[in-house]
């Protein structure tokens, strides 16, 4: 029997379309690029990781080498490994920042979210944000407002919110400043689309909110052979 969710809200984001997602080049963390104006969006995947980085064991963009399968109740405040956006496009030198694990720190840095203008950064794992509800398998989060995040969860069980692979909203009590903890209220908005020609387990991946158009994009990979043909980047608008 599924446990009753602490907070749910259906229909807050309406699906408006989808595009095929290449499982090698568009399967992890989508990013809308605002500068320079007119830049195309980025869709990194395992096939876009530079050889100099993958040779050292890194095989996920905005994810660690060993991907976690469970999420704690806290969110990390700084990225484990992050490349500047321009480096992906080859327009500027790549900068590399490697975070050294502290005592008891887990391998669960599966996403990175940077607020507009860059005053604060959040990533998965531990730190200054305390959630009011457990979450699981969060694959991506993006900032949609001064104190608001939208996150994609790959939770396959559905016991936390009554639905599998939910789209989550996290409302922070204040913008993180690195000096004090803040609380986060978790709401399950809807289930992510799980459609394709193959039966099996779908996999929710990265998420991006494009402030220029108000469009939310979430990658969902299809099971089996259909990962090559049916994987999609779904587009949503707030209703």
Short mmCIF file of C-alpha atoms in Angstrom, two decimals:
data_model
loop_
_atom_site.label_atom_id
_atom_site.label_comp_id
_atom_site.label_asym_id
_atom_site.label_seq_id
_atom_site.Cartn_x
_atom_site.Cartn_y
_atom_site.Cartn_z
CA UNK A 1 0.00 0.00 0.00
CA UNK A 2 1.40 3.41 -0.96
CA UNK A 3 1.93 5.93 1.79
CA UNK A 4 -0.10 9.13 1.55
CA UNK A 5 1.97 12.05 0.24
CA UNK A 6 2.54 15.09 2.44
CA UNK A 7 1.81 17.49 -0.40
CA UNK A 8 0.62 17.02 -3.97
CA UNK A 9 -0.65 19.29 -6.72
CA UNK A 10 -1.76 17.92 -10.07
CA UNK A 11 -1.72 19.84 -13.34
CA UNK A 12 0.52 22.74 -12.29
CA UNK A 13 2.70 22.13 -15.38
CA UNK A 14 1.07 21.14 -18.68
CA UNK A 15 2.89 19.12 -21.34
CA UNK A 16 3.11 21.10 -24.61
CA UNK A 17 5.36 18.91 -26.76
CA UNK A 18 8.45 16.74 -26.96
CA UNK A 19 11.63 16.18 -28.97
CA UNK A 20 13.69 13.03 -29.46
CA UNK A 21 16.60 12.81 -27.02
CA UNK A 22 19.83 11.23 -28.28
CA UNK A 23 20.83 8.74 -25.53
CA UNK A 24 24.53 9.54 -25.99
CA UNK A 25 24.50 13.29 -26.54
CA UNK A 26 21.23 14.43 -24.91
CA UNK A 27 20.65 12.12 -21.97
CA UNK A 28 21.69 13.93 -18.81
CA UNK A 29 21.37 17.60 -17.82
CA UNK A 30 19.83 20.05 -20.33
CA UNK A 31 20.89 23.68 -19.98
CA UNK A 32 19.42 26.87 -21.43
CA UNK A 33 22.21 29.29 -22.38
CA UNK A 34 21.23 32.95 -22.03
CA UNK A 35 24.53 34.63 -22.90
CA UNK A 36 25.26 35.54 -25.62
CA UNK A 37 21.72 36.28 -26.78
CA UNK A 38 20.28 33.75 -29.18
CA UNK A 39 22.48 30.87 -27.95
CA UNK A 40 21.11 27.39 -28.49
CA UNK A 41 20.31 25.13 -25.55
CA UNK A 42 22.78 22.43 -24.50
CA UNK A 43 21.97 18.73 -24.10
CA UNK A 44 24.99 16.95 -22.59
CA UNK A 45 25.28 13.18 -22.28
CA UNK A 46 27.83 10.47 -21.69
CA UNK A 47 29.07 10.95 -25.25
CA UNK A 48 29.89 14.61 -24.64
CA UNK A 49 32.25 14.08 -21.69
CA UNK A 50 35.78 15.02 -22.87
CA UNK A 51 38.23 12.13 -23.09
CA UNK A 52 40.58 13.89 -20.66
CA UNK A 53 37.79 13.80 -18.06
CA UNK A 54 36.24 10.40 -18.85
CA UNK A 55 39.68 8.76 -18.67
CA UNK A 56 39.73 9.68 -14.96
CA UNK A 57 36.42 7.92 -14.32
CA UNK A 58 33.90 10.76 -14.82
CA UNK A 59 31.02 9.68 -17.03
CA UNK A 60 28.18 12.03 -16.13
CA UNK A 61 27.76 15.74 -16.69
CA UNK A 62 26.77 17.29 -13.34
CA UNK A 63 26.88 13.81 -11.84
CA UNK A 64 29.62 11.86 -10.02
CA UNK A 65 31.24 8.69 -11.27
CA UNK A 66 29.09 6.50 -9.03
CA UNK A 67 25.48 7.60 -9.28
CA UNK A 68 23.40 7.23 -6.10
CA UNK A 69 20.05 5.52 -5.99
CA UNK A 70 18.68 7.13 -2.83
CA UNK A 71 18.41 10.75 -1.74
CA UNK A 72 18.66 12.02 1.82
CA UNK A 73 16.58 14.88 3.19
CA UNK A 74 19.26 17.50 2.51
CA UNK A 75 20.65 19.30 -0.50
CA UNK A 76 24.31 20.02 -1.12
CA UNK A 77 25.44 23.60 -1.47
CA UNK A 78 28.36 23.30 -3.89
CA UNK A 79 29.13 21.19 -6.96
CA UNK A 80 31.45 18.21 -6.89
CA UNK A 81 32.61 18.69 -10.46
CA UNK A 82 31.43 21.39 -12.83
CA UNK A 83 32.54 22.80 -16.18
CA UNK A 84 31.70 26.35 -17.23
CA UNK A 85 28.85 26.36 -19.82
CA UNK A 86 30.96 27.96 -22.53
CA UNK A 87 33.40 25.09 -22.39
CA UNK A 88 30.73 22.72 -23.67
CA UNK A 89 30.33 24.87 -26.75
CA UNK A 90 34.08 25.28 -27.13
CA UNK A 91 33.82 29.06 -26.89
CA UNK A 92 36.07 29.61 -23.90
CA UNK A 93 38.72 27.68 -21.95
CA UNK A 94 37.36 24.95 -19.69
CA UNK A 95 37.58 25.58 -15.96
CA UNK A 96 37.54 22.64 -13.60
CA UNK A 97 36.52 22.67 -9.95
CA UNK A 98 36.89 19.44 -7.97
CA UNK A 99 35.34 19.15 -4.53
CA UNK A 100 37.15 16.98 -1.97
CA UNK A 101 34.83 14.81 0.08
CA UNK A 102 34.54 15.55 3.77
CA UNK A 103 33.99 12.99 6.54
CA UNK A 104 30.74 11.10 6.02
CA UNK A 105 29.94 12.78 2.72
CA UNK A 106 28.15 10.51 0.25
CA UNK A 107 28.50 10.00 -3.50
CA UNK A 108 25.15 11.59 -4.27
CA UNK A 109 25.90 14.80 -6.12
CA UNK A 110 23.60 14.02 -9.05
CA UNK A 111 22.63 17.57 -10.04
CA UNK A 112 23.71 21.20 -9.91
CA UNK A 113 21.42 24.26 -9.91
CA UNK A 114 22.74 27.80 -10.18
CA UNK A 115 20.49 30.76 -9.42
CA UNK A 116 20.18 33.59 -12.00
CA UNK A 117 23.21 35.83 -11.68
CA UNK A 118 25.04 33.14 -9.69
CA UNK A 119 24.55 34.34 -6.07
CA UNK A 120 23.99 30.78 -4.87
CA UNK A 121 24.43 27.20 -6.01
CA UNK A 122 22.74 24.01 -4.83
CA UNK A 123 23.55 20.40 -5.58
CA UNK A 124 22.40 16.99 -4.36
CA UNK A 125 23.57 15.51 -1.10
CA UNK A 126 24.10 17.41 2.14
CA UNK A 127 24.29 20.94 3.40
CA UNK A 128 22.20 23.95 4.24
CA UNK A 129 18.73 23.03 2.96
CA UNK A 130 16.50 20.84 5.15
CA UNK A 131 13.53 19.29 3.35
CA UNK A 132 10.21 18.69 5.08
CA UNK A 133 9.66 15.47 3.13
CA UNK A 134 12.01 12.72 1.97
CA UNK A 135 12.85 12.64 -1.74
CA UNK A 136 14.49 9.91 -3.80
CA UNK A 137 16.61 9.64 -6.94
CA UNK A 138 16.55 13.33 -7.82
CA UNK A 139 18.28 13.57 -11.21
CA UNK A 140 18.02 17.29 -11.85
CA UNK A 141 16.86 20.58 -10.34
CA UNK A 142 16.65 24.11 -11.71
CA UNK A 143 15.85 27.48 -10.18
CA UNK A 144 12.51 28.92 -11.31
CA UNK A 145 12.20 31.79 -8.82
CA UNK A 146 14.11 33.56 -6.04
CA UNK A 147 13.43 30.69 -3.63
CA UNK A 148 11.90 28.00 -5.84
CA UNK A 149 13.31 24.84 -7.45
CA UNK A 150 11.73 22.33 -9.81
CA UNK A 151 13.25 18.85 -9.71
CA UNK A 152 12.94 15.61 -11.67
CA UNK A 153 12.86 12.43 -9.60
CA UNK A 154 13.60 8.93 -10.92
CA UNK A 155 11.88 7.32 -7.92
CA UNK A 156 10.61 3.95 -9.25
CA UNK A 157 8.57 2.91 -6.21
CA UNK A 158 6.12 5.78 -5.77
CA UNK A 159 5.76 5.29 -2.02
CA UNK A 160 6.83 8.83 -1.10
CA UNK A 161 4.19 10.74 -3.09
CA UNK A 162 1.84 8.12 -4.49
CA UNK A 163 3.27 8.42 -8.02
CA UNK A 164 6.46 7.15 -9.64
CA UNK A 165 8.98 9.49 -11.25
CA UNK A 166 7.38 12.74 -10.07
CA UNK A 167 8.06 16.35 -10.96
CA UNK A 168 8.83 18.03 -7.63
CA UNK A 169 8.67 21.64 -6.49
CA UNK A 170 10.81 22.80 -3.56
CA UNK A 171 9.94 26.11 -1.92
CA UNK A 172 12.81 27.46 0.19
CA UNK A 173 12.20 29.54 3.29
CA UNK A 174 14.93 31.94 2.10
CA UNK A 175 17.64 32.15 -0.51
CA UNK A 176 20.71 30.21 0.69
CA UNK A 177 23.61 32.44 1.69
CA UNK A 178 26.10 29.85 2.93
CA UNK A 179 25.94 31.06 6.53
CA UNK A 180 22.71 29.57 7.86
CA UNK A 181 20.36 26.67 7.13
CA UNK A 182 17.07 27.11 5.32
CA UNK A 183 14.03 24.85 5.10
CA UNK A 184 12.47 23.47 1.94
CA UNK A 185 8.82 22.49 1.44
CA UNK A 186 8.47 19.62 -1.08
CA UNK A 187 5.42 19.28 -3.34
CA UNK A 188 4.83 16.57 -5.94
CA UNK A 189 3.26 18.29 -8.96
CA UNK A 190 2.68 15.43 -11.40
CA UNK A 191 4.12 12.26 -12.85
CA UNK A 192 6.59 12.74 -15.68
CA UNK A 193 5.52 11.24 -19.06
CA UNK A 194 6.37 7.54 -19.38
CA UNK A 195 5.47 6.71 -22.99
CA UNK A 196 7.13 4.67 -25.73
CA UNK A 197 7.09 1.55 -27.81
CA UNK A 198 8.88 -0.72 -25.33
CA UNK A 199 7.73 -2.08 -21.99
CA UNK A 200 10.06 -1.81 -19.03
CA UNK A 201 11.59 0.81 -16.77
CA UNK A 202 11.74 4.43 -17.91
CA UNK A 203 14.46 6.69 -16.51
CA UNK A 204 13.94 10.34 -15.59
CA UNK A 205 17.04 12.46 -16.16
CA UNK A 206 17.91 16.16 -16.14
CA UNK A 207 15.66 19.21 -16.01
CA UNK A 208 15.92 22.80 -17.22
CA UNK A 209 13.77 25.92 -16.87
CA UNK A 210 14.24 28.49 -19.63
CA UNK A 211 13.43 31.91 -18.17
CA UNK A 212 13.28 33.47 -21.64
CA UNK A 213 10.25 31.43 -22.67
CA UNK A 214 8.92 30.03 -19.41
CA UNK A 215 9.47 26.52 -20.80
CA UNK A 216 10.38 23.60 -18.57
CA UNK A 217 12.22 20.68 -20.21
CA UNK A 218 12.73 17.22 -18.71
CA UNK A 219 14.56 14.27 -20.29
CA UNK A 220 13.01 10.79 -19.96
CA UNK A 221 14.90 7.79 -21.38
CA UNK A 222 12.91 4.84 -22.71
CA UNK A 223 13.59 1.21 -21.72
CA UNK A 224 15.32 -1.47 -23.78
CA UNK A 225 15.97 -0.91 -27.46
CA UNK A 226 13.58 2.05 -27.42
CA UNK A 227 16.24 4.13 -25.64
CA UNK A 228 17.59 4.71 -29.16
CA UNK A 229 14.29 5.72 -30.75
CA UNK A 230 11.74 6.82 -28.15
CA UNK A 231 13.73 8.75 -25.54
CA UNK A 232 12.29 12.25 -25.25
CA UNK A 233 12.88 15.73 -23.95
CA UNK A 234 9.39 16.75 -22.81
CA UNK A 235 8.37 20.42 -22.73
CA UNK A 236 5.97 21.92 -20.20
CA UNK A 237 4.43 25.30 -19.47
CA UNK A 238 2.93 26.48 -16.20
CA UNK A 239 -0.85 26.41 -16.23
#
